Tab-separated table of C-alpha atoms in Angstrom:
chain	number	residue	atom	x	y	z
I	25	MET	CA	-0.332	-0.296	-0.175
I	26	GLY	CA	3.136	1.929	0.962
I	27	LYS	CA	3.788	2.207	-3.196
I	28	ILE	CA	1.002	2.647	-4.242
I	29	GLN	CA	0.536	6.042	-2.394
I	30	LEU	CA	4.047	6.924	-3.754
I	31	ILE	CA	2.675	6.906	-7.035
I	32	ILE	CA	-0.322	8.515	-6.080
I	33	ALA	CA	1.415	11.204	-4.693
I	34	ARG	CA	4.161	11.597	-7.512
I	35	GLU	CA	1.422	11.574	-10.302
I	36	TYR	CA	-0.132	14.215	-8.136
I	37	LEU	CA	2.539	16.711	-7.149
I	38	THR	CA	3.767	16.557	-11.405
I	39	ARG	CA	1.060	17.587	-12.345
I	40	VAL	CA	-0.348	20.258	-9.209
I	41	LYS	CA	3.206	21.597	-9.437
I	42	LYS	CA	2.788	22.373	-13.902
I	43	LEU	CA	2.640	25.068	-14.744
I	44	SER	CA	-0.417	23.936	-17.247
I	45	PHE	CA	-1.964	23.530	-13.749
I	46	VAL	CA	-1.004	26.691	-12.201
I	47	ILE	CA	-2.682	28.444	-15.566
I	48	MET	CA	-5.631	26.693	-16.027
I	49	THR	CA	-6.974	25.936	-12.531
I	50	LEU	CA	-6.683	30.012	-12.765
I	51	LEU	CA	-8.143	31.017	-16.006
I	52	GLY	CA	-10.558	27.772	-15.791
I	53	PRO	CA	-13.469	29.826	-13.171
I	54	ILE	CA	-12.007	33.521	-15.381
I	55	LEU	CA	-13.793	31.457	-18.109
I	56	MET	CA	-16.402	30.093	-16.747
I	57	ALA	CA	-17.242	32.488	-14.742
I	58	ALA	CA	-17.239	35.222	-18.090
I	59	LEU	CA	-19.719	32.648	-19.496
I	60	PHE	CA	-22.325	33.328	-16.801
I	61	ILE	CA	-21.342	37.255	-16.298
I	62	VAL	CA	-19.804	38.919	-19.838
I	63	PRO	CA	-23.874	37.689	-21.902
I	64	VAL	CA	-25.652	39.236	-19.336
I	65	TYR	CA	-23.367	42.206	-18.827
I	66	MET	CA	-22.856	42.891	-23.125
I	67	THR	CA	-26.962	42.784	-23.207
I	68	ASN	CA	-28.104	45.030	-20.881
I	69	LYS	CA	-24.791	47.137	-21.765
I	70	SER	CA	-25.655	46.856	-25.654
I	71	GLN	CA	-29.606	47.174	-25.070
I	72	LYS	CA	-29.772	50.900	-26.749
I	73	GLN	CA	-32.971	52.311	-27.086
I	74	VAL	CA	-34.398	52.660	-30.499
I	75	LYS	CA	-35.866	55.760	-31.696
I	76	LEU	CA	-38.684	55.724	-34.100
I	77	VAL	CA	-41.071	58.153	-36.286
I	78	VAL	CA	-45.232	56.960	-36.612
I	79	VAL	CA	-47.255	57.884	-39.661
I	80	ASP	CA	-50.747	56.352	-39.274
I	81	GLU	CA	-52.680	57.157	-41.912
I	82	ASN	CA	-55.878	55.359	-40.383
I	83	HIS	CA	-55.154	58.638	-37.401
I	84	TYR	CA	-55.886	56.117	-34.944
I	85	PHE	CA	-52.756	54.799	-33.639
I	86	ILE	CA	-51.360	58.731	-33.090
I	87	ASN	CA	-49.966	59.162	-29.330
I	88	SER	CA	-50.967	55.043	-28.584
I	89	PHE	CA	-48.087	53.218	-28.674
I	90	HIS	CA	-46.266	53.346	-25.037
I	91	ASP	CA	-42.699	53.751	-24.917
I	92	SER	CA	-40.626	51.264	-22.872
I	93	LYS	CA	-36.552	50.851	-22.327
I	94	ASN	CA	-35.946	50.153	-25.981
I	95	ALA	CA	-38.140	51.883	-27.445
I	96	GLN	CA	-39.133	55.410	-27.861
I	97	PHE	CA	-42.376	57.194	-30.491
I	98	THR	CA	-42.825	59.961	-31.869
I	99	TYR	CA	-45.778	60.979	-34.580
I	100	ARG	CA	-45.433	63.022	-37.329
I	101	SER	CA	-47.679	63.182	-40.612
I	102	GLY	CA	-47.407	63.930	-43.677
I	103	ASN	CA	-45.716	63.044	-47.042
I	104	VAL	CA	-44.134	59.814	-45.613
I	105	ASP	CA	-41.048	59.899	-47.704
I	106	GLN	CA	-39.620	63.353	-46.738
I	107	ILE	CA	-40.239	61.981	-43.038
I	108	LYS	CA	-38.610	59.664	-43.755
I	109	ARG	CA	-35.433	61.438	-45.306
I	110	GLU	CA	-35.142	64.034	-43.105
I	111	ALA	CA	-35.810	61.300	-39.482
I	112	LEU	CA	-33.782	58.716	-41.132
I	113	GLY	CA	-30.883	61.594	-42.798
I	114	SER	CA	-30.642	63.472	-40.133
I	115	GLY	CA	-29.407	60.550	-38.278
I	116	GLU	CA	-31.717	61.804	-35.150
I	117	TYR	CA	-34.124	58.263	-35.558
I	118	ASP	CA	-33.093	54.545	-36.121
I	119	ALA	CA	-36.344	53.956	-38.113
I	120	VAL	CA	-39.697	55.143	-39.356
I	121	LEU	CA	-42.690	53.257	-38.711
I	122	HIS	CA	-45.569	53.882	-41.579
I	123	ILE	CA	-48.988	52.036	-41.069
I	124	LEU	CA	-51.026	52.023	-44.612
I	125	GLU	CA	-54.670	52.739	-43.627
I	126	SER	CA	-57.297	50.100	-43.826
I	127	TYR	CA	-59.862	48.874	-43.060
I	128	SER	CA	-58.954	45.651	-41.904
I	129	GLY	CA	-56.248	44.176	-40.942
I	130	ILE	CA	-53.788	45.881	-40.238
I	131	ARG	CA	-50.742	47.073	-42.163
I	132	SER	CA	-46.809	48.677	-41.698
I	133	ASN	CA	-43.412	49.375	-43.679
I	134	LEU	CA	-41.113	49.516	-40.990
I	135	TYR	CA	-37.687	52.066	-42.703
I	136	TYR	CA	-34.600	51.882	-41.169
I	137	TYR	CA	-30.865	52.923	-42.144
I	138	LYS	CA	-28.788	50.244	-39.640
I	139	GLU	CA	-31.203	46.502	-38.912
I	140	PRO	CA	-32.841	47.236	-34.946
I	141	PRO	CA	-32.608	44.824	-31.838
I	142	MET	CA	-35.135	41.177	-33.468
I	143	ASN	CA	-37.525	42.701	-30.215
I	144	LEU	CA	-38.504	45.507	-31.866
I	145	ARG	CA	-40.534	44.244	-34.756
I	146	SER	CA	-42.653	41.683	-32.423
I	147	ASN	CA	-42.830	44.968	-30.328
I	148	ILE	CA	-44.513	46.547	-32.466
I	149	GLU	CA	-46.726	44.015	-33.750
I	150	ASN	CA	-47.619	43.397	-30.809
I	151	GLN	CA	-48.520	46.709	-29.517
I	152	LEU	CA	-50.757	46.680	-32.952
I	153	ASP	CA	-52.992	43.980	-32.835
I	154	LYS	CA	-53.832	45.654	-29.226
I	155	LEU	CA	-54.809	48.768	-29.907
I	156	LEU	CA	-56.552	47.106	-32.644
I	157	PHE	CA	-58.443	44.427	-30.434
I	158	ASP	CA	-59.236	47.374	-28.012
I	159	LYS	CA	-60.709	49.806	-31.662
I	160	VAL	CA	-62.907	46.563	-31.971
I	161	LEU	CA	-64.442	45.981	-28.663
I	162	GLN	CA	-65.065	49.468	-28.574
I	163	ASP	CA	-66.997	50.360	-31.746
I	164	THR	CA	-68.030	46.884	-32.999
I	165	PHE	CA	-69.304	45.427	-30.066
I	166	GLN	CA	-69.508	49.250	-27.550
I	167	ILE	CA	-67.398	46.819	-25.537
I	168	ASN	CA	-64.560	49.001	-23.078
I	169	PRO	CA	-61.173	47.381	-23.270
I	170	LYS	CA	-60.557	48.174	-19.801
I	171	LYS	CA	-63.560	46.044	-18.255
I	172	PHE	CA	-62.704	43.357	-20.753
I	173	GLU	CA	-58.812	43.541	-19.327
I	174	GLN	CA	-60.816	42.990	-16.777
I	175	ILE	CA	-62.597	40.084	-17.031
I	176	LYS	CA	-60.144	38.467	-19.685
I	177	SER	CA	-57.288	38.892	-16.376
I	178	GLY	CA	-59.434	38.032	-14.086
I	179	THR	CA	-60.631	34.516	-16.349
I	180	LYS	CA	-57.130	33.619	-17.250
I	181	SER	CA	-56.308	29.172	-16.019
I	182	HIS	CA	-52.455	28.848	-15.316
I	183	VAL	CA	-51.426	25.373	-14.261
I	184	SER	CA	-48.128	24.604	-12.621
I	185	MET	CA	-46.262	21.631	-13.006
I	186	ILE	CA	-45.650	19.750	-9.240
I	187	GLN	CA	-43.932	16.620	-8.291
I	188	THR	CA	-45.554	14.748	-6.037
I	189	ASP	CA	-43.695	11.516	-4.486
I	190	GLU	CA	-45.066	9.008	-2.402
I	191	HIS	CA	-44.995	10.369	0.958
I	192	GLY	CA	-47.513	13.139	-0.337
I	193	ASN	CA	-43.928	15.456	-0.652
I	194	THR	CA	-44.649	18.130	-3.627
I	195	LYS	CA	-42.468	20.084	-4.920
I	196	LYS	CA	-42.623	22.346	-7.984
I	197	HIS	CA	-41.474	22.131	-11.540
I	198	PHE	CA	-39.542	25.243	-14.016
I	199	ALA	CA	-39.344	21.889	-16.280
I	200	GLY	CA	-37.465	24.300	-18.652
I	201	LEU	CA	-35.300	25.164	-15.963
I	202	ASN	CA	-34.633	21.646	-15.432
I	203	ARG	CA	-33.363	20.226	-18.782
I	204	LEU	CA	-31.063	23.507	-19.077
I	205	ILE	CA	-29.082	22.275	-15.979
I	206	GLY	CA	-30.040	18.830	-16.981
I	207	ILE	CA	-28.076	20.037	-19.896
I	208	VAL	CA	-25.290	21.344	-18.826
I	209	LEU	CA	-23.896	19.043	-16.150
I	210	GLY	CA	-24.001	15.909	-18.689
I	211	PHE	CA	-22.057	18.136	-21.192
I	212	ALA	CA	-19.374	19.120	-18.242
I	213	ILE	CA	-19.170	15.377	-17.044
I	214	TYR	CA	-18.027	14.302	-20.168
I	215	ILE	CA	-15.802	17.443	-20.902
I	216	PHE	CA	-14.138	16.188	-17.266
I	217	ILE	CA	-13.784	12.597	-17.559
I	218	PHE	CA	-12.961	12.351	-21.156
I	219	MET	CA	-9.904	15.106	-20.283
I	220	TYR	CA	-8.526	13.422	-17.088
I	221	SER	CA	-8.536	10.189	-18.593
I	222	SER	CA	-6.789	11.124	-21.873
I	223	GLN	CA	-4.632	12.596	-19.237
I	224	VAL	CA	-3.959	8.267	-18.171
I	225	LEU	CA	-3.912	7.802	-21.741
I	226	ARG	CA	-0.419	10.145	-22.412
I	227	SER	CA	0.983	9.881	-18.948
I	228	VAL	CA	1.079	5.568	-19.942
I	229	LEU	CA	2.133	6.381	-23.112
I	230	GLU	CA	4.963	8.674	-22.048
I	231	GLU	CA	6.144	6.331	-19.254
I	232	LYS	CA	6.571	3.589	-22.000
I	233	THR	CA	8.236	5.694	-24.654
I	234	ASN	CA	11.245	6.983	-22.366
I	235	ARG	CA	11.304	3.434	-20.769
I	236	ILE	CA	10.757	4.592	-17.645
I	237	VAL	CA	8.272	1.969	-16.855
I	238	GLU	CA	10.906	-0.669	-16.260
I	239	VAL	CA	13.347	1.648	-14.116
I	240	LEU	CA	9.540	1.786	-12.112
I	241	LEU	CA	8.625	-2.028	-12.331
I	242	SER	CA	12.302	-3.007	-10.631
I	243	SER	CA	10.517	-2.379	-7.337
I	244	ILE	CA	6.523	-2.016	-7.238
I	245	LYS	CA	3.354	-4.392	-9.375
I	246	PRO	CA	2.114	-3.083	-12.791
I	247	ILE	CA	-1.420	-3.433	-10.779
I	248	GLN	CA	0.320	-1.509	-8.304
I	249	LEU	CA	1.574	1.653	-10.646
I	250	MET	CA	-2.113	1.807	-13.040
I	251	PHE	CA	-4.033	2.339	-10.134
I	252	GLY	CA	-1.043	4.719	-8.385
I	253	LYS	CA	-1.797	6.172	-12.112
I	254	ILE	CA	-4.708	6.088	-11.688
I	255	VAL	CA	-5.983	7.767	-8.210
I	256	GLY	CA	-3.430	10.149	-8.764
I	257	VAL	CA	-4.827	12.247	-11.807
I	258	ALA	CA	-8.309	11.249	-10.234
I	259	LEU	CA	-7.625	13.321	-6.887
I	260	VAL	CA	-5.815	16.017	-9.737
I	261	GLY	CA	-8.694	16.507	-11.253
I	262	LEU	CA	-10.412	16.502	-8.123
I	263	THR	CA	-8.582	19.499	-6.860
I	264	GLN	CA	-8.753	21.731	-9.940
I	265	PHE	CA	-12.652	20.553	-10.264
I	266	LEU	CA	-13.286	22.220	-6.366
I	267	LEU	CA	-10.836	24.875	-7.602
I	268	TRP	CA	-12.643	26.017	-10.752
I	269	VAL	CA	-16.125	25.794	-8.350
I	270	ILE	CA	-14.567	28.311	-5.639
I	271	PHE	CA	-13.103	30.265	-7.705
I	272	THR	CA	-16.601	30.673	-10.645
I	273	ALA	CA	-18.447	31.399	-6.708
I	274	PHE	CA	-16.124	33.614	-5.809
I	275	ILE	CA	-15.757	35.259	-9.088
I	276	ILE	CA	-19.673	35.681	-9.947
I	277	GLY	CA	-20.351	36.507	-6.016
I	278	VAL	CA	-17.996	40.112	-6.237
I	279	ALA	CA	-19.490	40.787	-9.584
I	280	MET	CA	-22.976	40.255	-7.980
I	281	PHE	CA	-21.892	41.827	-4.641
I	282	ALA	CA	-20.120	45.263	-7.204
I	283	LYS	CA	-23.418	45.004	-9.442
I	284	PRO	CA	-25.866	43.955	-7.477
I	285	ASP	CA	-29.011	44.381	-10.788
I	286	LEU	CA	-26.901	42.547	-13.724
I	287	PHE	CA	-28.793	39.061	-12.684
I	288	THR	CA	-31.626	40.760	-12.838
I	289	SER	CA	-34.307	41.973	-16.120
I	290	GLN	CA	-35.373	44.245	-16.905
I	291	ILE	CA	-37.565	43.653	-19.290
I	292	PRO	CA	-41.365	44.503	-19.223
I	293	GLN	CA	-43.308	41.918	-20.233
I	294	SER	CA	-44.261	43.156	-23.679
I	295	ASP	CA	-41.383	43.433	-24.926
I	296	ILE	CA	-41.062	39.855	-24.250
I	297	PRO	CA	-40.894	38.523	-28.014
I	298	ALA	CA	-43.388	35.401	-29.226
I	299	ALA	CA	-41.479	33.982	-30.458
I	300	MET	CA	-39.537	32.848	-26.802
I	301	VAL	CA	-43.178	31.079	-26.781
I	302	THR	CA	-42.472	27.046	-27.760
I	303	PRO	CA	-44.977	24.980	-27.571
I	304	GLY	CA	-44.133	21.611	-25.352
I	305	MET	CA	-41.905	23.947	-22.870
I	306	ASP	CA	-42.877	25.958	-19.370
I	307	ASN	CA	-43.306	30.013	-19.949
I	308	ASP	CA	-44.323	30.712	-17.025
I	309	LEU	CA	-43.595	34.449	-17.055
I	310	GLU	CA	-43.636	34.607	-12.972
I	311	ILE	CA	-39.862	34.101	-13.620
I	312	PHE	CA	-39.810	36.863	-15.041
I	313	ALA	CA	-41.375	39.013	-12.748
I	314	LEU	CA	-39.288	37.882	-10.070
I	315	MET	CA	-35.957	38.840	-11.887
I	316	GLN	CA	-38.302	42.341	-11.740
I	317	GLU	CA	-39.032	41.803	-8.752
I	318	GLY	CA	-34.313	41.607	-7.953
I	319	GLN	CA	-34.909	37.499	-7.211
I	320	GLY	CA	-31.128	36.354	-7.371
I	321	PHE	CA	-30.563	33.585	-9.385
I	322	GLY	CA	-30.298	31.492	-6.679
I	323	GLU	CA	-33.435	32.326	-5.235
I	324	ILE	CA	-35.244	32.075	-8.286
I	325	LEU	CA	-33.626	28.171	-9.348
I	326	GLU	CA	-34.838	26.791	-4.769
I	327	THR	CA	-38.347	28.995	-6.279
I	328	PHE	CA	-38.732	26.888	-9.508
I	329	TYR	CA	-36.801	23.368	-8.352
I	330	GLY	CA	-37.136	22.640	-5.398
I	331	ILE	CA	-34.671	20.294	-4.913
I	332	SER	CA	-31.690	19.681	-3.231
I	333	PHE	CA	-28.210	21.518	-4.878
I	334	SER	CA	-26.322	19.306	-2.454
I	335	GLU	CA	-28.106	16.129	-3.370
I	336	ILE	CA	-27.064	17.306	-7.382
I	337	ILE	CA	-22.845	18.022	-6.530
I	338	LEU	CA	-22.069	14.643	-4.607
I	339	LEU	CA	-23.905	12.873	-7.545
I	340	PHE	CA	-22.321	14.793	-9.861
I	341	LEU	CA	-19.228	13.390	-7.455
I	342	PHE	CA	-19.895	10.225	-7.496
I	343	TYR	CA	-20.409	9.828	-11.632
I	344	PHE	CA	-17.282	11.920	-11.988
I	345	ILE	CA	-14.790	10.455	-10.465
I	346	PHE	CA	-16.301	6.577	-11.052
I	347	GLY	CA	-17.113	8.126	-14.807
I	348	TYR	CA	-13.758	8.360	-14.637
I	349	LEU	CA	-12.138	5.126	-12.970
I	350	LEU	CA	-14.058	3.774	-15.574
I	351	TYR	CA	-12.865	5.008	-18.771
I	352	ALA	CA	-8.870	5.769	-17.326
I	353	ALA	CA	-9.090	1.959	-16.543
I	354	LEU	CA	-9.796	1.596	-19.891
I	355	PHE	CA	-7.511	4.187	-21.185
I	356	ALA	CA	-5.058	3.189	-19.174
I	357	SER	CA	-4.844	-0.438	-20.334
I	358	ILE	CA	-4.997	0.545	-23.735
I	359	GLY	CA	-1.534	3.193	-23.264
I	360	SER	CA	0.165	0.156	-22.446
I	361	ALA	CA	-1.061	-1.455	-25.084
I	362	VAL	CA	0.443	0.514	-28.117
I	363	ASP	CA	3.742	3.057	-28.328
I	364	ASN	CA	2.380	5.742	-29.948
I	365	GLU	CA	-0.735	7.859	-29.760
I	366	ALA	CA	-1.441	7.398	-33.404
I	367	ASP	CA	-2.349	3.965	-32.482
I	368	SER	CA	-3.904	4.105	-29.452
I	369	ASN	CA	-7.061	5.544	-32.192
I	370	GLN	CA	-8.682	2.407	-33.514
I	371	PHE	CA	-8.339	1.693	-29.170
I	372	THR	CA	-10.220	4.262	-28.063
I	373	MET	CA	-12.804	4.655	-30.303
I	374	PRO	CA	-14.521	2.026	-30.149
I	375	VAL	CA	-14.212	2.977	-26.069
I	376	THR	CA	-15.317	6.670	-26.637
I	377	ILE	CA	-18.635	6.010	-28.896
I	378	PRO	CA	-20.888	5.058	-25.697
I	379	LEU	CA	-20.223	8.494	-24.451
I	380	ILE	CA	-20.278	10.593	-27.394
I	381	LEU	CA	-23.316	8.756	-28.253
I	382	THR	CA	-24.881	10.274	-24.892
I	383	LEU	CA	-23.519	13.201	-25.631
I	384	VAL	CA	-25.613	13.625	-29.404
I	385	MET	CA	-28.406	11.545	-27.848
I	386	ILE	CA	-27.975	14.370	-24.899
I	387	MET	CA	-31.162	16.380	-25.872
I	388	PRO	CA	-34.151	13.287	-26.386
I	389	ILE	CA	-33.361	12.490	-23.386
I	390	ALA	CA	-33.680	16.155	-22.053
I	391	ASP	CA	-36.935	16.786	-23.589
I	392	ASP	CA	-38.096	13.440	-21.976
I	393	PRO	CA	-35.705	12.512	-18.378
I	394	ASN	CA	-38.559	9.577	-17.830
I	395	SER	CA	-38.740	8.184	-21.380
I	396	SER	CA	-37.153	4.373	-22.198
I	397	LEU	CA	-34.480	5.951	-24.218
I	398	ALA	CA	-33.281	8.213	-21.344
I	399	TRP	CA	-33.900	4.843	-18.977
I	400	TRP	CA	-31.398	2.406	-20.685
I	401	PHE	CA	-28.292	5.616	-21.353
I	402	SER	CA	-29.371	6.739	-17.704
I	403	MET	CA	-28.553	2.825	-15.980
I	404	ILE	CA	-26.151	0.737	-18.581
I	405	PRO	CA	-22.208	2.072	-16.916
I	406	PHE	CA	-20.426	3.650	-20.056
I	407	THR	CA	-23.329	5.852	-20.834
I	408	SER	CA	-24.678	6.909	-17.172
I	409	PRO	CA	-22.591	9.659	-16.050
I	410	VAL	CA	-24.057	11.708	-19.162
I	411	GLY	CA	-27.498	9.946	-18.759
I	412	MET	CA	-28.201	10.010	-15.104
I	413	LEU	CA	-26.805	14.363	-14.902
I	414	VAL	CA	-29.159	14.939	-18.077
I	415	ARG	CA	-32.029	13.592	-15.969
I	416	LEU	CA	-31.441	14.184	-12.582
I	417	PRO	CA	-33.242	17.958	-12.085
I	418	SER	CA	-35.772	16.467	-13.193
I	419	GLY	CA	-35.642	13.958	-10.427
I	420	VAL	CA	-34.681	10.289	-10.957
I	421	PRO	CA	-35.849	7.794	-8.475
I	422	LEU	CA	-34.586	6.552	-5.647
I	423	PRO	CA	-34.104	2.218	-6.940
I	424	GLU	CA	-33.035	3.539	-10.103
I	425	LEU	CA	-30.065	5.382	-8.909
I	426	ILE	CA	-29.460	3.599	-6.482
I	427	LEU	CA	-29.318	0.750	-9.388
I	428	SER	CA	-27.285	3.136	-11.330
I	429	MET	CA	-24.813	3.821	-9.411
I	430	GLY	CA	-24.324	-0.282	-8.607
I	431	LEU	CA	-24.064	-0.905	-11.858
I	432	MET	CA	-21.429	1.889	-12.162
I	433	ILE	CA	-19.433	0.472	-9.458
I	434	ALA	CA	-19.342	-2.686	-10.397
I	435	THR	CA	-18.642	-1.999	-14.193
I	436	PHE	CA	-15.568	-0.011	-12.694
I	437	VAL	CA	-14.659	-3.049	-10.700
I	438	LEU	CA	-14.835	-5.639	-14.454
I	439	CYS	CA	-12.915	-2.636	-16.200
I	440	LEU	CA	-10.036	-1.990	-13.381
I	441	TRP	CA	-9.863	-6.463	-13.686
I	442	PHE	CA	-9.449	-6.748	-17.799
I	443	ALA	CA	-7.002	-3.594	-17.671
I	444	ALA	CA	-5.126	-4.827	-15.089
I	445	LYS	CA	-4.468	-8.156	-17.326
I	446	VAL	CA	-3.378	-6.056	-20.413
I	447	TYR	CA	-1.418	-3.214	-19.050
I	448	LYS	CA	0.420	-6.527	-17.019
I	449	THR	CA	1.409	-7.504	-20.170
I	450	GLY	CA	1.236	-4.873	-22.833
I	451	ILE	CA	3.064	-2.448	-20.799
I	452	LEU	CA	7.137	-4.473	-21.824
I	453	MET	CA	6.062	-4.790	-24.985
I	454	TYR	CA	7.606	-3.147	-27.753
I	455	GLY	CA	7.545	-2.912	-31.758
I	456	LYS	CA	4.856	-5.135	-32.647
I	457	LYS	CA	1.054	-3.741	-33.506
I	458	ILE	CA	-0.780	-5.225	-31.068
I	459	THR	CA	-4.735	-6.945	-32.398
I	460	TYR	CA	-7.836	-7.456	-30.466
I	461	LYS	CA	-6.987	-10.803	-30.541
I	462	ASP	CA	-3.726	-10.511	-28.532
I	463	LEU	CA	-6.017	-8.246	-25.742
I	464	TRP	CA	-8.140	-11.728	-26.193
I	465	LYS	CA	-5.223	-13.477	-25.065
I	466	TRP	CA	-3.885	-11.767	-22.397
I	467	LEU	CA	-6.621	-12.031	-19.715
I	468	LYS	CA	-6.036	-15.515	-19.861
I	469	TYR	CA	-2.734	-15.001	-18.822
């Protein structure tokens, strides 16, 4: 056991002392925090109020549009061509809205030099539809639009997604958010497993190519060397992952403390594009209401989730550790069986296909986390690190979770046995192209 500890310490300290490890440990959190902060900041910073001139041939929409943070309306009458030249040519206005004369549906043209924001068109159309609808209510049916709105708001229906367990405990779900978190977790665990497993492969190949392994095996067993290397790289991965989480949370916390309204929305509901309303997804505007009230991102998650984030973190660590150990054992055996990284491709491709396939199927799994497809991908040990993490935010029954974890541990033990057999024979073989037939023979030694 003491020799394995020495190998683990050597692998760990060799990597954490590298300049590349320090740079990535410091740079990683900055990049991850930037993924959260920069888009939000740039969106808020780049939001410009578009100034429009409205020319209405119907004389009904004059002084009727509502100004917002993103759009300000000015009204003129006269020759539209002349108004276009003056308004756009002077640079004082960004667009001219020409509402054509009509007795049924409203048709209009929006003239501009530089293309305006995407949500401007939907904002204008929503307001035009509302104003025309109010006009029809008033003129045709003699119904006061304000009274109609009171009746409409009092008869709205709303379906909340609430999950119930066998004990009667309930928790509210925001399905779109669950899917998003699941997809992010799936991508993250795929990257971590593949990145650190590849480090084991390169490390074994490097020692074999430099003949260092011959010296090491004079005082330690092959299985001890392989296991120490796998665990050492795992500790490096966990160290870097935990530092990334801590530093990222710190950077985001500092950014939110320095600018408290960074993650709050100032978008009025009338400015929310109709395109955001997608069939099959929750478009609950409560989330915008919470953001407008200044609720933090974490509070919104707790409101719509009702899920234990400590559970997500612990299960993420479990599937990362055992997913990594499983693939690292296979990668170590591949590294011991070949002489260079180019030859390793024929063996690494079949091993990584299940993980890549899960990544390809991540959207169908996220869309229906309780389907048979999602169930199988979360149970098969070679795909469950990604598949189960995608399902997890939507809720996974405890028996399924225990079964998946048990299969993962059992498969890791089996892969470790296989890797040890291959590693023991292949690590000292040079100059021969290894085939799958050779690997099968080595299992019998």
